[in-house]
Amino acid sequence: MSSDAIPTKKPVKSVGLHVGDAVPGCKKTDPILIADGVKRTFGGLTAVDVAHVEVPRGAITALIGPNGAGKTTFFNLLTGFDKPDHGTWSFDGKSLAHVPAFKVARLGLIRTFQLTKALGLLTVMDNMKLGATGQRGENLFRAMLPFLWRKQDDEIEAKALELLGRFKLDAKKDDYAASLSGGQRKLLEMARALMSDPTLVMLDEPMAGVNPALTQSLLDHILDLKTQGMSVLFVEHDMHMVRHIADWVIVMAEGKVVAEGDPYTVMQDQAVIDAYLGQHHDQDLGATDTGHVEALKELIDDEQ
Amino acid sequence: MIDWGAIFSNAAVEVLSPTTAAYALAALGLAVHFGYTGLLNFGQAGFMALGAYGYAISVLTFGFPVWAAVLVAVGASVVFALILGIPTLRLRADYLAIVTIAAAEILRLLFTTNTFRDVTGSANGLSEYKAGFRALNPFSFSGKAGFGPWMFSANDWWNIVVAWTIVALACVLVWVLMRSPWGRVLKGIREDEDAVRSLGKNVYSYKMQSLILGGVFGTFAGMIFILPRAVVPSNYATSLTFFTWAILLLGGAATVLGPVLGSIVFWVALSFFSGFVARAVEAGWLPISEVQSGQLRFILVGVAIMLMVVFRPQGMLGNKKEMSFVK
Ligand SMILES: Nc1ncnc2c1ncn2[C@@H]1O[C@H](COP(=O)(O)OP(=O)(O)OP(=O)(O)O)[C@@H](O)[C@H]1O
Ligand SMILES: [Mg+2]
């Protein structure tokens, strides 16, 4: 059903996610991820300085903002791939400060990377199988005795095959991941992340470089995650997509959360328009800015 | 006239020699490190020295039986791997390379220094540790036995059988492991350790396990290496490490049998070249001295390996397809 290229119905948006006014850092009725005072500087540059933000559970949240806003750095901090100057954050009620990246993943918070990390000289199938957690054969001593893990490995393979089918990669399963195209690698990385049945999936620009036909099915996959009870936090520059699937939008600019809200209202927010155009106020909105102007046009289009 | 028969039969002897087995096993350890995990260990000579000295000192100084001496040697290399790995495996790959090359040299100098002369024999090294191992020899014929160029004494056959049995077991072990989920994690780490980390694997621990396993192979190689000779510290210089690397690249880095084939080819070629060069000098074909001829064989082998790496970078048994994706 989800792999149909044409969406059969409009996505069902989750509502009532927040408490009080939709201001930056507003409370959520059921947050899955809460960050407090998370700051990361690189030399003199403050890449991330988030006072307070909550990510709602069971919903699709978009993290948007202009290039260099600190979205990827924030992802790295939340998932243990980078260490903040200070700050606390918790996932599902458990504090994640000083928790190494692999343990964060085992808790059920899986992320993908903006610059895709397909494991080139592993087959597509091996990439997928690596995503499964709790494998008996990953222990050195049990690995020597295949009868201890063979059955589990077969189950993992069946699950991987099913996921690869959904992502239209099943024909490629025996090829090296290095032979995939850029868009296919994005798909593989997302499929691989799902092998561990995460509770929160954090996707850093999952659609970048994916062709429009696949984009549609990728959107359906993301909507599907929600149906299956997962929460999603994703970074995306394409406003059409954000509007189409996001239940909630968090806007970052220069390291701070500058706006929050549902996709329709947040995009009319003056702070958001400033975030996208502000850094170029004294410039001509010429050729260099087409991306951002485009983004704004999309926002305005949508109101009609 | 050149005695081709002698050149070929000397070269053929190298196929079975315990030295060939020792280099094959040391290179197999590097295959685990580099070929499968992406770790740059330039201190394999240090692991081999720990095998040689760990065994010999246990026997000579402490009077341990064979099995206990082997355990001491293995224990020493596990400790060595931990010391090398704990500070460096969290850092980029190059740091391990620098630390291993330095640590192996430190070990060699410690074994050479006069301070521990009573235990290590300093520059003269150790001998007379073989009685316990020979007492286990089931072969009891006198003189030489075998066929063709492979005519050896009972002690030599015992060395050969033990050496190649260990190599065979190690190959089977690596073959099984690299087909297991454990091996899959190692190969993933070789490709991109952050990706593997993001999938919930404790990358640091896997790298440490790999370092220990390949290091223990190096230690067994060190023990095999001293079966047909004495323990001499100058044998464990960095050139030993680089020969094992040459063998690994010759055979194929991410293969199980590549190191074995690489070692056989390396030693057969070396013996062939040295036999040929020595006799060619004798026959007046080459205008160089005998001392120079001893160096020339390494030059010839070096050129052969360079040609190999240029024209068949995946090694003899490596997968050609893999190379087309290497950046
Ligand atoms: N390792 C680093 N060293 C120095 N500066 C960095 C580093 N990583 C990020 N930065 C800086 O931090 C800021 C935020 O970068 P980040 O990659 O988080 O942006 P982003 O919001 O993901 O942008 P994009 O939409 O282009 O991916 C940028 O100004 C960047 O130059
Ligand atoms: Mg980014």
XYZ file of C-alpha atoms and ligand atoms in Angstrom:
663
model
C 0.000 0.000 0.000
C 2.627 2.478 1.035
C 4.815 1.799 -1.971
C 2.241 3.148 -4.444
C 3.760 6.104 -6.222
C 0.495 8.065 -6.031
C -0.778 8.838 -2.579
C -4.224 7.389 -2.171
C -5.325 9.801 0.489
C -4.294 13.012 2.123
C -2.100 12.479 5.178
C -3.942 12.665 8.463
C -2.370 15.475 10.465
C -1.936 15.089 14.193
C -3.334 18.035 16.116
C -3.344 19.190 19.710
C 0.368 18.528 20.067
C 1.210 21.582 22.102
C 0.086 23.277 25.298
C -0.581 27.012 25.308
C 0.590 29.312 22.534
C 2.753 27.970 19.718
C 5.815 29.986 20.676
C 9.455 28.850 20.373
C 10.120 26.278 23.093
C 6.434 25.717 23.876
C 5.375 22.689 25.914
C 4.040 19.579 24.212
C 1.278 17.380 25.539
C 3.458 14.279 25.141
C 7.072 15.108 24.303
C 9.447 12.309 23.301
C 12.559 14.471 23.173
C 13.293 17.483 25.367
C 16.397 19.666 25.060
C 17.405 22.361 27.551
C 20.123 24.976 27.192
C 22.046 23.015 24.563
C 24.900 25.110 23.234
C 27.706 24.246 20.843
C 30.343 26.685 19.678
C 33.077 26.172 17.104
C 35.751 28.675 18.067
C 33.937 32.010 18.044
C 30.942 30.728 16.098
C 27.844 29.656 17.991
C 26.413 26.872 15.859
C 23.658 25.785 18.232
C 22.138 27.621 21.178
C 18.769 26.087 21.924
C 17.165 27.321 25.156
C 14.320 24.827 25.249
C 12.617 22.661 22.709
C 10.292 19.667 22.841
C 9.593 17.184 20.084
C 6.096 15.661 20.180
C 5.614 11.900 20.314
C 3.800 9.996 17.576
C 3.980 12.915 15.160
C 6.076 14.055 12.243
C 8.096 17.117 13.137
C 10.055 19.109 10.583
C 13.178 21.018 11.542
C 13.704 23.773 9.023
C 15.967 26.756 8.696
C 18.392 28.341 6.252
C 21.785 26.812 5.436
C 24.117 26.958 8.404
C 21.268 27.378 10.903
C 22.695 24.562 13.024
C 20.218 21.792 12.188
C 22.810 19.127 11.474
C 24.903 20.166 14.458
C 21.794 19.923 16.649
C 21.150 16.415 15.277
C 24.742 15.448 16.057
C 24.437 16.740 19.605
C 21.144 14.982 20.282
C 22.420 11.636 18.999
C 25.793 11.657 20.761
C 27.903 12.287 17.666
C 29.063 15.630 19.021
C 29.423 17.041 22.522
C 27.837 20.373 23.507
C 29.562 23.039 25.584
C 26.720 22.572 28.020
C 23.106 21.519 28.120
C 20.843 18.624 28.977
C 18.468 16.645 26.846
C 16.380 13.581 27.379
C 14.718 11.000 25.188
C 11.692 9.109 26.413
C 12.397 10.377 29.930
C 16.024 9.169 29.967
C 18.774 11.776 30.102
C 21.072 11.477 27.101
C 23.880 13.820 28.146
C 27.214 11.937 28.003
C 25.532 8.848 26.544
C 27.673 7.541 23.651
C 26.131 7.455 20.180
C 25.775 3.673 19.984
C 23.803 3.587 23.240
C 21.545 6.383 22.050
C 20.780 4.223 19.015
C 20.057 1.200 21.205
C 17.566 3.261 23.202
C 15.550 3.582 20.005
C 16.677 6.934 18.669
C 18.075 6.278 15.196
C 19.393 8.989 12.882
C 20.492 9.230 9.292
C 23.143 11.533 7.898
C 22.913 14.509 5.569
C 25.975 13.185 3.739
C 24.840 9.631 3.173
C 26.833 6.925 4.868
C 26.172 3.813 2.845
C 28.761 1.138 3.633
C 30.180 0.952 0.115
C 31.932 -2.403 0.041
C 29.138 -4.215 1.832
C 26.237 -5.509 -0.178
C 22.898 -3.760 0.116
C 21.643 -6.778 2.062
C 24.581 -6.664 4.492
C 23.963 -2.948 4.989
C 20.402 -3.774 5.970
C 21.313 -6.657 8.260
C 23.797 -4.465 10.078
C 20.869 -2.279 11.077
C 19.227 -4.983 13.209
C 19.992 -4.780 16.930
C 20.362 -7.532 19.516
C 22.044 -9.965 17.120
C 23.427 -13.031 18.869
C 26.087 -13.525 16.211
C 27.595 -10.118 16.857
C 29.363 -11.537 19.897
C 32.868 -12.782 19.005
C 32.509 -16.147 20.713
C 28.996 -16.931 19.557
C 29.997 -15.824 16.049
C 32.291 -18.863 15.876
C 29.307 -21.188 16.243
C 26.941 -20.422 13.353
C 24.179 -22.722 14.628
C 23.682 -20.253 17.483
C 22.789 -17.342 15.229
C 21.823 -18.796 11.853
C 18.101 -18.831 12.566
C 18.022 -15.262 13.858
C 20.083 -14.170 10.869
C 17.529 -15.711 8.521
C 14.729 -13.843 10.258
C 16.694 -10.612 9.958
C 17.218 -11.303 6.268
C 13.517 -11.849 5.720
C 12.727 -8.577 7.450
C 15.414 -6.786 5.420
C 13.999 -8.192 2.215
C 10.542 -6.952 3.095
C 11.859 -3.441 3.830
C 13.995 -3.420 0.676
C 10.879 -4.312 -1.268
C 9.053 -1.340 0.164
C 11.935 0.928 -0.788
C 12.226 -0.595 -4.273
C 15.754 -1.774 -3.621
C 15.131 -5.520 -3.563
C 16.575 -6.019 -7.035
C 19.824 -4.497 -5.798
C 20.204 -6.600 -2.697
C 23.364 -8.423 -3.793
C 25.117 -5.367 -5.235
C 27.711 -3.361 -3.390
C 26.147 -0.285 -1.808
C 28.917 1.676 -3.554
C 27.220 0.904 -6.865
C 23.974 2.643 -5.863
C 23.089 6.133 -7.040
C 23.003 8.996 -4.563
C 19.226 8.850 -4.210
C 19.231 5.080 -3.800
C 21.786 5.443 -1.014
C 19.427 7.836 0.777
C 16.712 5.206 0.493
C 19.055 2.482 1.705
C 20.116 4.543 4.683
C 16.530 5.169 5.666
C 15.560 1.523 5.203
C 18.598 0.460 7.232
C 17.613 2.797 10.052
C 14.217 1.096 10.211
C 15.747 -2.358 10.717
C 16.032 -1.719 14.447
C 12.366 -0.727 14.958
C 13.254 2.691 16.410
C 10.840 4.825 18.425
C 12.181 8.132 17.114
C 13.705 8.443 13.655
C 15.766 11.522 12.907
C 16.274 12.062 9.196
C 18.717 14.688 7.954
C 17.462 15.802 4.537
C 16.028 12.433 3.500
C 14.733 13.714 0.140
C 17.855 15.529 -1.040
C 18.778 14.069 -4.410
C 15.828 11.697 -4.602
C 13.884 11.938 -7.864
C 10.289 13.225 -7.717
C 8.664 9.831 -8.353
C 10.598 8.320 -5.465
C 10.039 11.385 -3.322
C 6.362 10.651 -3.343
C 6.897 7.111 -2.110
C 9.476 8.302 0.396
C 6.884 10.697 1.788
C 4.500 7.794 2.063
C 7.162 5.814 3.910
C 7.587 8.612 6.391
C 3.826 8.885 6.869
C 3.820 5.136 7.307
C 6.280 5.400 10.183
C 3.777 7.556 11.986
C 1.011 5.056 11.349
C 3.231 2.391 12.868
C 3.569 4.489 16.001
C 7.024 5.953 15.463
C 7.903 9.596 15.921
C 9.830 11.365 13.186
C 12.033 14.445 13.275
C 13.331 15.451 9.879
C 15.322 18.247 8.334
C 14.109 19.392 4.947
C 14.529 22.388 2.696
C 11.629 21.600 0.370
C 8.642 23.466 1.806
C 6.113 21.521 -0.246
C 7.149 18.364 1.509
C 7.251 19.946 4.912
C 3.744 21.257 4.412
C 2.537 17.973 3.028
C 3.622 15.641 5.796
C 4.710 17.600 8.872
C 2.381 17.855 11.854
C 4.643 20.327 13.554
C 7.449 22.588 12.379
C 10.403 23.887 14.368
C 12.343 26.711 12.738
C 15.995 27.283 13.532
C 18.112 30.267 12.562
C 21.628 31.064 13.668
C 21.551 28.260 16.193
C 18.330 29.294 17.933
C 14.770 28.096 17.706
C 12.978 31.138 16.290
C 9.512 29.776 15.637
C 7.316 26.741 16.135
C 3.887 25.788 15.028
C 1.847 23.808 12.578
C 3.155 24.094 9.016
C 0.440 26.490 7.851
C 0.751 29.119 10.535
C 4.493 28.887 11.084
C 5.206 29.812 7.516
C 3.466 33.154 7.860
C 5.476 33.947 10.949
C 7.531 37.114 10.553
C 10.433 35.456 12.378
C 10.518 32.708 9.764
C 10.497 35.116 6.879
C 13.268 37.059 8.601
C 15.189 33.852 9.185
C 15.143 33.037 5.502
C 15.721 36.541 4.199
C 17.174 38.366 7.159
C 20.800 37.577 6.567
C 20.524 39.182 3.131
C 18.485 42.266 4.006
C 21.115 44.641 2.739
C 21.654 42.657 -0.455
C 19.775 42.513 -3.654
C 17.448 39.555 -3.622
C 19.120 38.482 -6.813
C 20.180 35.199 -8.299
C 21.990 33.979 -5.187
C 18.811 33.954 -3.192
C 16.522 32.129 -5.529
C 16.403 29.142 -3.175
C 15.066 31.123 -0.296
C 12.766 33.247 -2.390
C 11.483 30.028 -3.871
C 10.859 28.679 -0.403
C 8.945 31.765 0.580
C 6.905 31.719 -2.604
C 5.916 28.178 -1.785
C 4.763 29.273 1.623
C 2.654 32.012 0.171
C 1.309 29.771 -2.609
C 0.046 27.422 -0.048
C -2.174 29.953 1.603
C -4.297 30.207 -1.508
C 77.281 -22.912 -15.340
C 74.220 -22.213 -13.211
C 72.708 -25.129 -11.276
C 69.025 -24.478 -11.960
C 67.991 -27.663 -10.182
C 69.433 -26.423 -6.887
C 67.818 -22.998 -7.298
C 64.397 -24.497 -7.891
C 64.622 -27.086 -5.162
C 65.773 -24.495 -2.604
C 62.859 -22.325 -3.650
C 60.468 -25.270 -3.356
C 61.590 -25.922 0.214
C 60.228 -22.499 1.151
C 56.695 -23.602 0.282
C 56.562 -25.769 3.400
C 58.965 -23.911 5.660
C 57.712 -22.859 9.127
C 59.039 -19.375 8.361
C 56.604 -19.127 5.454
C 53.837 -20.297 7.797
C 54.839 -17.697 10.390
C 54.702 -14.841 7.883
C 51.402 -16.138 6.530
C 49.892 -16.115 10.005
C 51.282 -12.675 10.857
C 49.853 -11.364 7.576
C 46.510 -13.027 8.351
C 46.501 -11.034 11.583
C 47.009 -7.892 9.525
C 44.187 -8.995 7.247
C 41.883 -9.012 10.290
C 43.190 -5.595 11.299
C 43.408 -3.810 8.000
C 41.573 -5.866 5.398
C 38.446 -6.405 7.476
C 38.443 -3.651 10.130
C 40.491 -0.882 8.532
C 42.952 -0.662 11.428
C 46.490 0.362 10.529
C 48.774 -1.788 12.661
C 52.425 -1.131 11.845
C 53.638 -2.992 14.902
C 53.028 -6.613 13.961
C 56.746 -7.258 14.648
C 56.043 -6.287 18.268
C 53.298 -8.908 18.571
C 55.642 -11.475 17.011
C 58.435 -10.524 19.416
C 56.040 -11.005 22.336
C 55.250 -14.479 21.018
C 58.909 -15.395 20.667
C 60.097 -13.896 23.939
C 56.958 -14.756 25.883
C 57.417 -18.401 24.966
C 61.205 -18.600 25.335
C 61.383 -16.675 28.618
C 58.548 -18.720 30.125
C 60.437 -21.909 29.306
C 63.952 -20.780 30.168
C 63.440 -18.491 33.166
C 60.330 -20.012 34.722
C 60.606 -23.612 33.522
C 56.994 -23.597 32.236
C 55.651 -26.484 30.133
C 54.775 -25.801 26.478
C 51.076 -25.057 27.034
C 51.752 -22.582 29.849
C 54.461 -20.834 27.838
C 51.995 -20.437 24.953
C 49.409 -18.983 27.338
C 51.941 -16.490 28.703
C 52.831 -15.352 25.179
C 49.155 -14.950 24.235
C 48.423 -13.118 27.490
C 51.305 -10.740 26.867
C 50.003 -9.844 23.421
C 46.468 -9.291 24.707
C 47.885 -6.842 27.258
C 49.987 -5.220 24.530
C 46.912 -4.828 22.319
C 44.978 -3.237 25.175
C 47.801 -0.795 25.899
C 47.962 0.177 22.231
C 44.241 0.264 21.677
C 42.802 1.989 24.731
C 44.271 5.433 23.979
C 44.193 5.278 20.178
C 41.112 3.428 18.975
C 38.860 6.383 19.754
C 41.022 8.537 17.502
C 41.513 8.518 13.749
C 43.172 5.499 12.138
C 46.553 7.198 11.694
C 47.123 7.450 15.433
C 47.104 3.696 15.836
C 49.677 3.438 13.039
C 52.061 5.828 14.765
C 51.636 4.276 18.197
C 52.044 0.687 16.997
C 55.212 1.362 15.040
C 56.744 3.121 18.043
C 55.598 0.521 20.565
C 57.038 -2.344 18.529
C 60.389 -0.566 18.389
C 60.282 0.067 22.142
C 59.702 -3.646 22.713
C 62.602 -4.585 20.480
C 64.911 -2.165 22.283
C 63.774 -3.469 25.668
C 64.624 -6.990 24.529
C 67.997 -5.791 23.222
C 69.144 -3.700 26.180
C 71.732 -5.138 28.572
C 69.626 -4.253 31.618
C 67.578 -7.463 31.323
C 70.439 -9.585 30.038
C 69.751 -12.504 32.416
C 66.205 -12.875 31.138
C 66.341 -11.738 27.498
C 69.919 -12.580 26.558
C 70.130 -9.005 25.231
C 71.560 -8.780 21.698
C 72.489 -12.479 21.604
C 68.904 -13.478 22.244
C 67.729 -16.854 23.519
C 68.089 -20.484 22.500
C 67.816 -23.918 24.196
C 64.055 -23.573 24.721
C 63.097 -26.304 22.266
C 63.378 -29.478 24.370
C 59.812 -29.357 25.691
C 58.334 -28.865 22.220
C 60.478 -31.617 20.707
C 59.486 -34.023 23.468
C 55.952 -33.869 22.033
C 57.149 -34.920 18.570
C 55.408 -38.122 17.454
C 57.864 -38.627 14.551
C 60.874 -40.688 15.584
C 62.691 -41.694 12.399
C 66.361 -40.873 12.096
C 67.939 -39.105 9.148
C 65.714 -37.411 6.607
C 62.391 -38.409 5.139
C 60.035 -36.944 2.563
C 59.908 -36.668 -1.196
C 61.418 -34.561 -3.956
C 62.984 -31.392 -2.605
C 61.072 -31.818 0.655
C 63.453 -34.053 2.618
C 63.454 -33.131 6.305
C 64.468 -34.520 9.695
C 61.889 -35.659 12.255
C 62.221 -32.378 14.171
C 61.763 -30.350 10.993
C 58.650 -32.303 10.049
C 57.234 -31.730 13.525
C 57.848 -27.977 13.127
C 56.196 -28.001 9.702
C 53.150 -29.967 10.825
C 52.515 -27.803 13.895
C 53.151 -24.555 12.010
C 50.791 -25.286 9.134
C 48.138 -26.820 11.378
C 47.988 -23.557 13.322
C 47.820 -21.574 10.079
C 45.010 -23.793 8.799
C 43.023 -23.435 12.025
C 43.498 -19.667 11.959
C 42.282 -19.528 8.355
C 39.174 -21.533 9.205
C 38.517 -19.289 12.201
C 38.813 -16.103 10.136
C 36.696 -17.623 7.382
C 33.901 -18.482 9.837
C 34.105 -15.146 11.662
C 34.040 -13.009 8.550
C 30.846 -14.717 7.447
C 29.189 -14.069 10.790
C 27.331 -10.992 12.012
C 30.470 -10.160 14.018
C 32.499 -9.997 10.816
C 29.780 -7.887 9.225
C 30.199 -5.297 11.968
C 33.982 -5.235 11.397
C 33.536 -4.709 7.663
C 31.009 -1.986 8.380
C 33.542 -0.243 10.623
C 36.092 -0.440 7.827
C 33.659 1.367 5.528
C 32.361 4.039 7.898
C 32.523 3.748 11.635
C 30.063 6.569 12.319
C 27.400 4.778 10.313
C 27.974 1.617 12.336
C 27.842 3.630 15.542
C 24.519 5.128 14.469
C 23.177 1.581 14.186
C 23.872 0.862 17.850
C 27.157 -1.039 17.649
C 29.924 -0.382 20.158
C 32.569 0.422 17.555
C 35.341 0.917 20.106
C 34.835 -2.536 21.544
C 34.782 -4.191 18.108
C 37.973 -2.421 17.082
C 39.603 -3.612 20.274
C 38.471 -7.194 19.672
C 39.874 -7.028 16.159
C 43.173 -5.606 17.390
C 43.478 -8.371 19.978
C 42.543 -11.180 17.580
C 44.968 -10.094 14.853
C 47.631 -9.444 17.490
C 47.223 -12.950 18.914
C 47.702 -14.298 15.390
C 50.924 -12.277 15.282
C 51.958 -13.816 18.590
C 51.397 -17.360 17.337
C 53.359 -16.365 14.236
C 56.178 -15.256 16.535
C 56.183 -18.650 18.241
C 56.175 -20.489 14.913
C 58.949 -18.217 13.684
C 61.328 -19.426 16.428
C 60.722 -23.137 15.816
C 63.499 -23.465 13.222
C 65.779 -20.737 14.652
C 66.824 -18.960 17.852
C 65.215 -15.833 19.335
C 67.283 -12.864 18.156
C 66.067 -9.326 18.860
C 67.278 -7.882 15.562
C 64.776 -10.144 13.759
C 61.939 -8.024 15.137
C 62.864 -4.743 13.486
C 60.285 -2.744 11.496
C 61.389 -4.533 8.322
C 59.607 -7.634 9.664
C 56.384 -5.644 9.894
C 56.822 -4.309 6.383
C 57.451 -7.767 4.936
C 54.192 -8.960 6.478
C 52.438 -5.931 4.989
C 53.997 -6.685 1.606
C 52.720 -10.256 1.874
C 49.250 -9.051 2.812
C 49.011 -6.674 -0.150
C 50.510 -9.286 -2.446
C 47.897 -11.863 -1.507
C 44.853 -9.605 -1.063
C 44.005 -7.587 2.044
C 40.428 -8.697 2.701
C 40.909 -12.379 1.912
C 41.509 -15.448 4.049
C 43.893 -17.355 1.792
C 45.601 -14.277 0.324
C 48.109 -13.994 3.201
C 48.969 -17.696 2.876
C 49.451 -17.537 -0.876
C 51.227 -14.181 -0.521
C 53.688 -15.612 1.980
C 54.433 -18.658 -0.146
C 54.969 -16.556 -3.259
C 57.063 -14.045 -1.317
C 59.408 -16.650 0.157
C 59.658 -18.775 -2.948
C 60.439 -15.679 -5.013
C 62.952 -14.423 -2.464
C 64.728 -17.782 -2.366
C 64.663 -18.041 -6.128
C 66.068 -14.550 -6.654
C 68.776 -14.962 -4.029
C 69.780 -18.368 -5.401
C 69.830 -17.004 -8.911
C 71.695 -13.795 -8.065
C 74.295 -15.596 -5.929
C 75.040 -18.098 -8.662
C 74.961 -15.481 -11.395
C 77.594 -13.513 -9.471
C 79.673 -16.674 -9.101
C 79.397 -17.326 -12.811
C 80.513 -13.781 -13.493
C 77.213 -12.753 -15.132
C 76.676 -9.796 -12.826
C 79.361 -7.191 -12.144
C 78.679 -6.972 -8.372
C 80.181 -8.388 -5.184
C 78.600 -11.186 -3.157
C 77.635 -8.739 -0.382
C 75.817 -6.582 -2.879
C 74.054 -9.629 -4.279
C 72.514 -10.241 -0.834
C 70.784 -6.851 -1.120
C 69.848 -7.216 -4.753
C 67.277 -9.925 -4.009
C 65.289 -7.525 -1.841
C 65.408 -4.952 -4.603
C 64.082 -7.492 -7.076
C 61.302 -8.589 -4.720
C 60.501 -4.945 -4.038
C 60.163 -4.230 -7.742
C 57.994 -7.316 -8.184
C 55.672 -6.176 -5.385
C 55.478 -2.657 -6.798
C 54.476 -4.030 -10.178
C 51.903 -6.184 -8.451
C 50.380 -3.260 -6.564
C 50.272 -1.128 -9.710
C 48.784 -3.731 -12.029
C 46.762 -5.823 -9.599
C 46.040 -3.568 -6.630
C 43.508 -5.965 -5.108
C 46.270 -8.588 -4.655
C 46.374 -12.087 -6.086
C 43.171 -13.291 -4.464
C 41.400 -9.963 -3.978
C 38.122 -9.106 -5.643
C 38.624 -6.947 -8.700
C 35.115 -5.536 -8.385
C 35.927 -4.004 -5.010
C 38.759 -1.954 -6.433
C 36.516 -0.117 -8.867
C 34.820 1.591 -5.924
C 37.917 2.571 -3.972
C 38.202 6.323 -3.890
N 32.945 20.823 12.674
C 32.704 22.126 12.522
N 33.679 23.031 12.704
C 33.453 24.348 12.570
N 32.246 24.877 12.271
C 31.227 24.028 12.059
C 31.403 22.623 12.184
N 30.204 22.021 11.945
C 29.345 23.012 11.677
N 29.943 24.219 11.756
C 29.291 25.517 11.564
O 28.117 25.522 12.326
C 27.064 26.146 11.616
C 25.886 25.232 11.539
O 26.178 24.165 10.669
P 25.151 22.985 10.378
O 25.844 21.983 9.538
O 24.578 22.519 11.649
O 24.038 23.741 9.509
P 22.700 23.168 8.884
O 21.581 23.908 9.517
O 22.665 21.706 8.945
O 22.850 23.671 7.384
P 22.400 22.956 6.006
O 20.970 23.246 5.825
O 23.228 23.667 4.982
O 22.735 21.518 6.121
C 27.636 26.532 10.273
O 27.957 27.905 10.314
C 28.872 25.716 10.133
O 29.850 26.423 9.401
Mg 22.664 20.199 7.612
